[in-house]
Coordinates of C-alpha atoms and ligand atoms in Angstrom, one line a residue:
X1 CA -0.1 0.2 0.4
X2 CA 1.3 3.8 -1.1
X3 CA 2.3 6.0 2.1
X4 CA 0.4 8.3 0.4
X5 CA -2.7 6.9 0.2
X6 CA -2.5 6.4 4.7
X7 CA -1.2 9.6 5.4
X8 CA -3.9 11.0 2.9
X9 CA -7.3 11.2 6.2
X10 CA -9.4 13.0 3.5
X11 CA -10.8 12.4 0.0
X12 CA -13.1 13.8 -1.9
X13 CA -15.6 11.7 -3.7
X14 CA -18.0 13.0 -6.7
X15 CA -20.7 11.6 -8.1
X16 CA -21.2 13.1 -11.0
X17 CA -23.4 12.2 -13.6
X18 CA -26.3 12.5 -15.8
X19 CA -28.8 12.0 -12.7
X20 CA -28.5 15.1 -11.6
X21 CA -30.4 16.5 -14.3
X22 CA -34.4 15.1 -12.8
X23 CA -32.4 14.7 -9.2
X24 CA -32.8 10.9 -8.8
X25 CA -31.0 8.1 -7.7
X26 CA -27.8 7.7 -9.7
X27 CA -28.6 3.8 -12.0
X28 CA -30.5 2.2 -8.8
X29 CA -34.1 4.5 -9.9
X30 CA -33.8 2.9 -13.5
X31 CA -32.8 -0.5 -12.4
X32 CA -35.8 -0.5 -9.4
X33 CA -37.8 1.4 -11.6
X34 CA -38.7 4.0 -9.8
X35 CA -38.1 6.0 -13.5
X36 CA -38.5 4.2 -17.2
X37 CA -35.0 3.4 -18.2
X38 CA -35.8 5.7 -21.5
X39 CA -36.3 8.3 -19.6
X40 CA -33.9 8.2 -17.2
X41 CA -31.5 8.5 -20.4
X42 CA -33.2 11.1 -21.5
X43 CA -31.2 12.9 -19.2
X44 CA -29.1 13.0 -22.1
X45 CA -30.4 15.7 -23.3
X46 CA -30.5 18.4 -20.5
X47 CA -26.8 17.5 -18.8
X48 CA -25.3 20.6 -19.6
X49 CA -22.4 21.4 -17.2
X50 CA -22.7 24.6 -18.3
X51 CA -21.1 25.8 -15.2
X52 CA -18.4 23.4 -14.8
X53 CA -14.9 24.2 -13.9
X54 CA -12.6 22.0 -12.8
X55 CA -10.4 24.5 -11.2
X56 CA -13.2 25.3 -9.2
X57 CA -14.2 21.8 -8.1
X58 CA -10.0 20.8 -7.3
X59 CA -9.2 24.8 -5.8
X60 CA -12.1 23.8 -2.9
X61 CA -10.8 20.5 -3.0
X62 CA -7.5 21.7 -2.0
X63 CA -9.4 23.9 0.9
X64 CA -10.6 20.9 2.3
X65 CA -7.8 19.8 3.5
X66 CA -7.9 16.7 1.2
X67 CA -5.2 15.0 0.1
X68 CA -7.1 13.3 -3.0
X69 CA -10.5 13.4 -4.9
X70 CA -12.2 10.7 -6.3
X71 CA -14.2 11.2 -9.5
X72 CA -18.0 9.1 -11.0
X73 CA -16.1 7.7 -14.9
X74 CA -18.5 5.8 -15.0
X75 CA -21.8 4.6 -13.1
X76 CA -23.5 1.1 -12.6
X77 CA -26.0 3.4 -15.9
X78 CA -23.2 3.1 -18.5
X79 CA -23.1 6.6 -19.3
X80 CA -18.5 7.7 -19.6
X81 CA -17.7 10.8 -18.4
X82 CA -15.6 10.5 -20.6
X83 CA -14.5 10.5 -24.3
X84 CA -14.9 6.7 -25.0
X85 CA -14.2 5.2 -28.0
X86 CA -16.0 1.6 -27.6
X87 CA -19.3 3.5 -26.8
X88 CA -21.5 5.6 -27.7
X89 CA -22.8 6.4 -24.3
X90 CA -21.3 9.4 -22.8
X91 CA -21.4 12.7 -21.8
X92 CA -19.1 13.5 -24.9
X93 CA -21.5 12.4 -27.6
X94 CA -24.8 12.2 -26.7
X95 CA -25.0 15.5 -24.3
X96 CA -25.2 18.8 -25.1
X97 CA -22.0 19.6 -22.5
X98 CA -20.1 17.3 -25.1
X99 CA -16.9 17.5 -23.0
X100 CA -14.4 14.8 -21.6
X101 CA -15.3 15.7 -17.9
X102 CA -13.0 13.2 -16.7
X103 CA -9.9 14.7 -18.8
X104 CA -10.4 18.5 -17.2
X105 CA -11.3 16.7 -14.4
X106 CA -7.6 14.7 -13.6
X107 CA -5.8 17.6 -15.1
X108 CA -6.9 20.0 -12.7
X109 CA -6.7 17.5 -9.8
X110 CA -3.7 16.6 -10.8
X111 CA -2.8 21.0 -11.1
X112 CA -3.7 21.3 -7.4
X113 CA -1.1 18.9 -6.5
X114 CA -3.8 16.3 -5.1
X115 CA -3.7 12.5 -5.9
X116 CA -5.7 11.6 -8.8
X117 CA -8.8 8.8 -7.7
X118 CA -11.2 7.5 -10.8
X119 CA -14.4 5.5 -9.1
X120 CA -15.2 3.3 -12.5
X121 CA -18.4 0.7 -12.3
X122 CA -17.7 -2.6 -13.6
X123 CA -20.8 -3.7 -13.9
X124 CA -22.9 -1.6 -17.2
X125 CA -26.7 -2.3 -16.5
X126 CA -26.7 -0.4 -20.3
X127 CA -24.0 -2.7 -22.0
X128 CA -26.1 -5.6 -24.7
X129 CA -23.8 -7.6 -23.0
X130 CA -22.9 -6.8 -19.7
X131 CA -26.8 -9.4 -19.0
X132 CA -25.6 -12.4 -20.1
X133 CA -24.5 -14.4 -17.3
X134 CA -25.1 -14.9 -13.2
X135 CA -23.7 -14.4 -10.6
X136 CA -20.7 -17.4 -10.1
X137 CA -22.1 -19.3 -13.3
X138 CA -25.0 -20.3 -11.5
X139 CA -28.4 -20.6 -13.1
X140 CA -32.0 -19.4 -10.4
X141 CA -34.4 -21.7 -10.7
X142 CA -36.2 -18.7 -11.9
X143 CA -34.8 -16.6 -13.7
X144 CA -37.9 -14.4 -14.4
X145 CA -36.8 -12.7 -10.2
X146 CA -34.2 -11.1 -11.6
X147 CA -34.0 -8.3 -12.8
X148 CA -32.6 -7.5 -16.6
X149 CA -30.4 -5.2 -16.3
X150 CA -28.2 -7.5 -14.3
X151 CA -29.2 -11.4 -15.7
X152 CA -30.4 -13.5 -18.5
X153 CA -34.2 -13.4 -18.0
X154 CA -34.6 -16.7 -20.0
X155 CA -32.2 -18.5 -17.9
X156 CA -29.6 -18.5 -20.6
X157 CA -26.3 -17.9 -20.4
X158 CA -24.3 -16.2 -23.1
X159 CA -20.3 -17.5 -22.4
X160 CA -19.3 -15.2 -25.2
X161 CA -21.2 -12.2 -24.4
X162 CA -19.9 -11.9 -21.4
X163 CA -16.7 -12.5 -22.8
X164 CA -17.3 -8.9 -24.9
X165 CA -18.2 -7.7 -22.1
X166 CA -15.1 -8.4 -20.0
X167 CA -12.9 -7.0 -23.2
X168 CA -15.6 -3.6 -23.2
X169 CA -13.7 -3.2 -19.8
X170 CA -10.5 -3.6 -20.0
X171 CA -10.4 -1.3 -22.9
X172 CA -12.4 1.5 -21.4
X173 CA -10.3 1.5 -18.6
X174 CA -6.7 0.9 -20.4
X175 CA -8.5 4.8 -22.3
X176 CA -9.1 5.6 -18.1
X177 CA -5.3 4.3 -17.3
X178 CA -3.1 5.6 -20.0
X179 CA -4.9 8.6 -22.1
X180 CA -4.7 11.3 -19.4
X181 CA -1.2 10.3 -17.0
X182 CA -0.1 9.2 -14.4
X183 CA -3.6 8.0 -12.0
X184 CA -2.8 7.1 -8.4
X185 CA -6.5 5.5 -7.8
X186 CA -8.7 2.9 -9.3
X187 CA -12.3 3.2 -7.2
X188 CA -14.3 0.6 -8.5
X189 CA -17.7 -0.5 -7.4
X190 CA -20.4 -3.3 -8.6
X191 CA -18.5 -6.0 -8.6
X192 CA -20.7 -8.1 -6.8
X193 CA -22.6 -9.5 -9.6
X194 CA -20.0 -11.9 -10.8
X195 CA -17.6 -13.5 -8.9
X196 CA -13.8 -13.5 -8.9
X197 CA -13.3 -15.6 -12.1
X198 CA -15.9 -14.5 -13.8
X199 CA -14.3 -10.7 -13.7
X200 CA -11.5 -13.1 -14.5
X201 CA -8.9 -11.8 -11.6
X202 CA -6.2 -11.9 -10.3
X203 CA -5.5 -11.3 -14.5
X204 CA -7.4 -8.3 -14.3
X205 CA -5.5 -6.8 -11.0
X206 CA -2.2 -7.4 -13.6
X207 CA -3.0 -6.0 -16.6
X208 CA -4.7 -2.9 -14.3
X209 CA -1.1 -2.5 -12.6
X210 CA 0.9 -3.0 -16.2
X211 CA -0.3 0.3 -17.2
X212 CA 1.1 1.6 -13.2
X213 CA 2.1 -0.4 -10.5
X214 CA 2.1 2.1 -8.3
X215 CA -2.3 2.0 -8.6
X216 CA -4.1 2.0 -5.7
X217 CA -7.3 -0.1 -6.1
X218 CA -10.3 -0.2 -3.7
X219 CA -11.4 -3.6 -2.5
X220 CA -14.8 -3.9 -4.4
X221 CA -12.7 -6.2 -7.0
X222 CA -14.0 -9.4 -5.8
X223 CA -11.4 -10.0 -2.7
X224 CA -8.4 -8.4 -5.2
X225 CA -8.1 -5.0 -3.5
X226 CA -6.1 -3.3 -1.6
X227 CA -8.2 -1.3 0.9
X228 CA -11.7 -2.1 2.7
X229 CA -14.6 1.1 1.8
X230 CA -17.0 0.2 4.0
X231 CA -19.7 2.3 3.0
X232 CA -22.5 5.0 4.8
X233 CA -22.1 3.3 8.3
X234 CA -19.7 3.5 10.0
X235 CA -17.3 1.2 11.3
X236 CA -18.1 0.6 15.3
X237 CA -15.2 -1.8 15.6
X238 CA -11.4 -0.7 13.7
X239 CA -11.1 -2.7 10.6
X240 CA -8.5 -4.7 9.2
X241 CA -5.9 -3.4 7.6
X242 CA -6.0 0.0 5.6
X243 CA -9.3 1.0 4.8
X244 CA -11.6 4.3 4.1
X245 CA -14.9 5.1 5.4
X246 CA -17.3 6.7 2.1
X247 CA -20.5 9.0 3.1
X248 CA -22.7 11.1 2.3
X249 CA -23.2 14.3 2.8
X250 CA -27.0 14.8 3.4
X251 CA -28.6 11.4 1.9
X252 CA -27.9 10.9 -1.5
X253 CA -24.7 10.0 -4.0
X254 CA -25.9 12.7 -7.1
X255 CA -27.6 15.7 -7.0
X256 CA -31.0 15.2 -5.8
X257 CA -33.2 18.6 -5.7
X258 CA -35.5 17.3 -2.8
X259 CA -32.5 15.6 -0.3
X260 CA -32.1 18.8 2.8
X261 CA -31.0 15.5 4.7
X262 CA -28.0 17.9 5.6
X263 CA -25.6 16.3 7.9
X264 CA -24.2 20.1 10.3
X265 CA -21.0 20.6 9.5
X266 CA -20.1 18.9 13.4
X267 CA -21.1 15.6 12.2
X268 CA -18.7 16.1 9.7
X269 CA -16.0 16.9 12.1
X270 CA -17.0 14.6 14.3
X271 CA -17.3 11.1 11.7
X272 CA -14.0 12.2 10.4
X273 CA -12.2 11.9 13.8
X274 CA -13.5 8.3 14.4
X275 CA -12.2 7.5 11.1
X276 CA -9.2 8.4 12.5
X277 CA -8.9 7.4 15.2
X278 CA -9.8 4.2 13.9
X279 CA -6.0 4.7 11.4
X280 CA -9.2 5.3 8.6
X281 CA -9.4 7.4 6.0
X282 CA -12.6 9.8 5.4
X283 CA -13.9 9.8 1.1
X284 CA -16.7 12.7 1.8
X285 CA -19.3 12.6 -1.4
X286 CA -20.3 16.3 -2.7
X287 CA -22.9 15.7 -6.0
X288 CA -22.6 18.8 -8.1
X289 CA -25.3 19.7 -10.1
X290 CA -26.1 18.7 -14.3
X291 CA -24.3 22.1 -14.2
X292 CA -21.7 21.1 -12.5
X293 CA -22.2 23.5 -9.7
X294 CA -21.1 21.7 -6.2
X295 CA -24.2 23.0 -4.5
X296 CA -23.4 25.5 -1.7
X297 CA -24.5 23.2 1.4
X298 CA -21.9 20.9 0.7
X299 CA -19.6 23.4 -0.7
X300 CA -19.3 25.6 3.2
X301 CA -18.7 22.1 4.8
X302 CA -15.9 21.4 3.3
X303 CA -14.4 24.6 3.6
X304 CA -15.8 23.8 7.1
X305 CA -13.4 20.8 7.0
X306 CA -10.3 22.1 5.4
X307 CA -10.7 25.2 8.6
X308 CA -10.6 22.5 11.4
X309 CA -8.2 20.3 9.6
X310 CA -5.6 23.6 9.1
X311 CA -6.4 24.7 13.1
X312 CA -5.7 21.4 14.2
X313 CA -2.8 19.6 11.2
X314 CA -1.4 17.7 13.6
X315 CA -3.3 15.4 14.6
X316 CA -4.8 14.7 11.1
X317 CA -2.3 13.6 8.5
X318 CA 1.1 12.3 10.2
X319 CA -1.0 10.5 12.6
X320 CA -1.7 6.8 13.1
X321 CA -4.7 5.3 15.3
X322 CA -5.3 6.1 18.9
X323 CA -6.3 4.1 21.4
X324 CA -9.2 2.2 22.2
X325 CA -12.9 3.9 22.7
X326 CA -13.0 2.4 26.5
X327 CA -10.0 4.4 27.4
X328 CA -10.9 7.6 25.9
X329 CA -14.6 7.3 24.5
X330 CA -14.6 10.5 22.1
X331 CA -11.7 8.6 20.3
X332 CA -8.5 9.6 19.8
X333 CA -4.6 9.1 17.5
X334 CA -1.6 9.2 18.5
X335 CA 2.0 10.6 17.3
X336 CA 4.0 7.9 15.3
X337 CA 6.5 7.7 17.6
X338 CA 3.7 6.8 20.3
X339 CA 4.1 9.8 22.7
X340 CA 2.0 12.1 22.1
X341 CA -1.6 11.4 22.6
X342 CA -4.6 13.9 20.8
X343 CA -8.0 13.7 22.3
X344 CA -11.0 14.3 20.3
X345 CA -13.5 16.4 22.9
X346 CA -17.0 16.7 21.0
X347 CA -19.2 18.4 23.7
X348 CA -18.4 20.7 26.0
X349 CA -17.1 19.6 29.6
X350 CA -18.9 21.0 32.6
X351 CA -15.4 20.5 34.3
X352 CA -12.7 17.8 33.5
X353 CA -13.0 14.9 30.4
X354 CA -10.7 11.7 32.0
X355 CA -8.8 9.1 30.2
X356 CA -8.6 5.4 31.5
X357 CA -5.6 2.7 32.1
X358 CA -3.0 5.3 30.8
X359 CA 0.4 3.6 32.3
X360 CA 2.5 6.4 31.3
X361 CA 3.7 10.2 33.0
X362 CA 1.9 12.7 31.3
X363 CA 3.9 16.0 31.2
X364 CA 2.0 18.3 29.2
X365 CA -1.4 19.1 28.7
X366 CA -2.1 22.1 25.7
X367 CA -5.2 22.6 23.8
X368 CA -4.0 22.3 20.5
X369 CA -5.6 25.0 18.1
X370 CA -5.2 27.7 21.0
X371 CA -2.1 26.4 23.0
X372 CA -3.7 27.2 26.0
X373 CA -1.8 24.5 29.2
X374 CA -5.2 22.8 30.6
X375 CA -4.5 21.2 34.0
X376 CA -4.3 17.6 35.2
X377 CA -4.4 15.2 37.8
X378 CA -4.5 11.4 38.5
X379 CA -6.7 9.8 40.9
X380 CA -6.5 6.4 42.1
X381 CA -4.6 3.7 40.9
X382 CA -1.4 1.9 42.5
X383 CA 1.4 2.9 40.3
X384 CA 3.6 0.1 42.0
X385 CA 1.5 -2.3 41.7
X386 CA 0.9 -1.0 37.6
X387 CA -2.9 -0.7 38.4
X388 CA -2.8 2.9 36.9
X389 CA -5.4 5.8 38.0
X390 CA -7.4 8.3 36.1
X391 CA -6.7 10.8 34.2
X392 CA -8.8 13.5 34.9
X393 CA -8.0 16.6 32.3
X394 CA -9.5 20.3 33.5
X395 CA -10.9 22.0 30.5
X396 CA -14.7 23.7 30.2
X397 CA -16.9 25.5 27.9
X398 CA -14.0 28.4 27.5
X399 CA -11.7 25.7 26.4
X400 CA -13.0 24.3 23.3
X401 CA -13.4 25.1 19.4
X402 CA -16.5 25.8 17.4
X403 CA -16.6 21.9 16.8
X404 CA -14.2 19.1 17.9
X405 CA -11.6 21.1 20.5
X406 CA -8.5 18.7 19.9
X407 CA -6.3 18.2 23.4
X408 CA -2.6 17.6 23.2
X409 CA -1.0 15.2 25.2
X410 CA 2.3 14.8 25.7
X411 CA 3.4 11.4 27.5
X412 CA 7.2 10.8 29.4
X413 CA 7.4 7.6 27.2
X414 CA 5.7 5.6 24.4
X415 CA 1.7 5.1 25.3
X416 CA 1.3 2.0 27.6
X417 CA -2.1 0.9 28.0
X418 CA -3.0 -1.3 31.3
X419 CA -5.3 -4.3 29.7
X420 CA -6.6 -6.0 33.0
X421 CA -10.2 -5.8 34.8
X422 CA -8.5 -4.3 37.9
X423 CA -7.4 -6.0 40.7
X424 CA -6.6 -6.2 44.7
X425 CA -3.6 -3.6 45.5
X426 CA -1.1 -6.6 47.7
X427 CA 1.1 -3.5 48.3
X428 CA -0.3 -0.4 49.7
X429 CA 1.1 2.0 50.5
Ligands
LIG501 C1 -22.6 1.6 -3.9 C2 -23.9 2.4 -5.2 C3 -23.5 3.6 -5.4 C4 -22.2 4.3 -5.1 C5 -20.8 3.7 -4.3 C6 -20.6 4.8 -3.6 O1 -23.3 0.9 -3.3 O2 -24.2 1.4 -6.4 O3 -24.7 4.2 -6.1 O4 -22.3 4.7 -5.9 O5 -21.4 2.3 -4.2 O6 -20.0 4.0 -2.3

């Protein structure tokens, strides 16, 4: 895994596509029949990208503190956001926008110094050869119970068509990986309708890496990805290995006019801290309107998040996962040398915050954004028996930031945690 990815901490996800015209859910709306396929595709006629300004996007993402971005180059609907030789179904050929959105985006993102990520849906519900086989090749008892966009409804599989489809996906991916300079990250989606063997793995992965050995691929690749991508529901337990949590600012990936179910900036910062605490990244999604404008409420969240990161930078990019929540409930991160512990404080304490089970001596406690020194004390414990007390750090409302406050704890040596269940003190002083 490339080091840059684990240090990036924040990425911006962009679901930009024709679904923003009517504000229907990306691809799923026709798949589930809330709009007909024809009406869905008619959105191509209304997709103008008339105010699309890739440099503005890139600058906004940079200001948000993100170190990478991931744009949908093709969602499950099969509509390419770039100029592909292998299909006419693209906003370049079929919409008034008539421009290579992906190309513009990649250039601007790279210029802004961010890493370039591209989302690509492996499944393609528009391609005539896609709905040719069943998951794992198993013909269901009732083929009519499937979905016509992803499975043959007559129960007959067409292996040749499937092989043609695989070639098509590979050809489109080659375009993406070779026409625009270096792509740092491929963000796959929609692997779940076929097995690894059907996708032609692991050869498929070798093929992609042959264009760029440093390429990072997410785990929606039938078990062959490089990192995990929990989605919408934040992990409660720390995922194993490298991971990135992707989520929306309101409830939709793409732009939906009626979706006002927004998370507040404080909630987003809280969630970001939760990711940091468990050693993961946050991939925060925006859904631009059809003209390319990022909705102002989403833009405001990005700018607010960036301000928070700048004020607390020390606890962000160079940090690693903190101590478990039973030691400190609001989440924390550690410096790489393990000698500084950064505690997240999401709400306003009345008197103090407390850390349990810390074996180290604290040498200093400060508020990270202001540098203000805090008082602290340890109560209880029997260090001579290796039983730590409770560390109380005094802080109240006046010490707090607008959103999550970070308390910096400097420790005498590398963090050491008590992991017992309590014990009798057999040698009392
Ligand atoms: C989902 C969906 C999709 C969305 C995405 C983001 O599973 O299929 O609409 O693009 O993954 O993570």
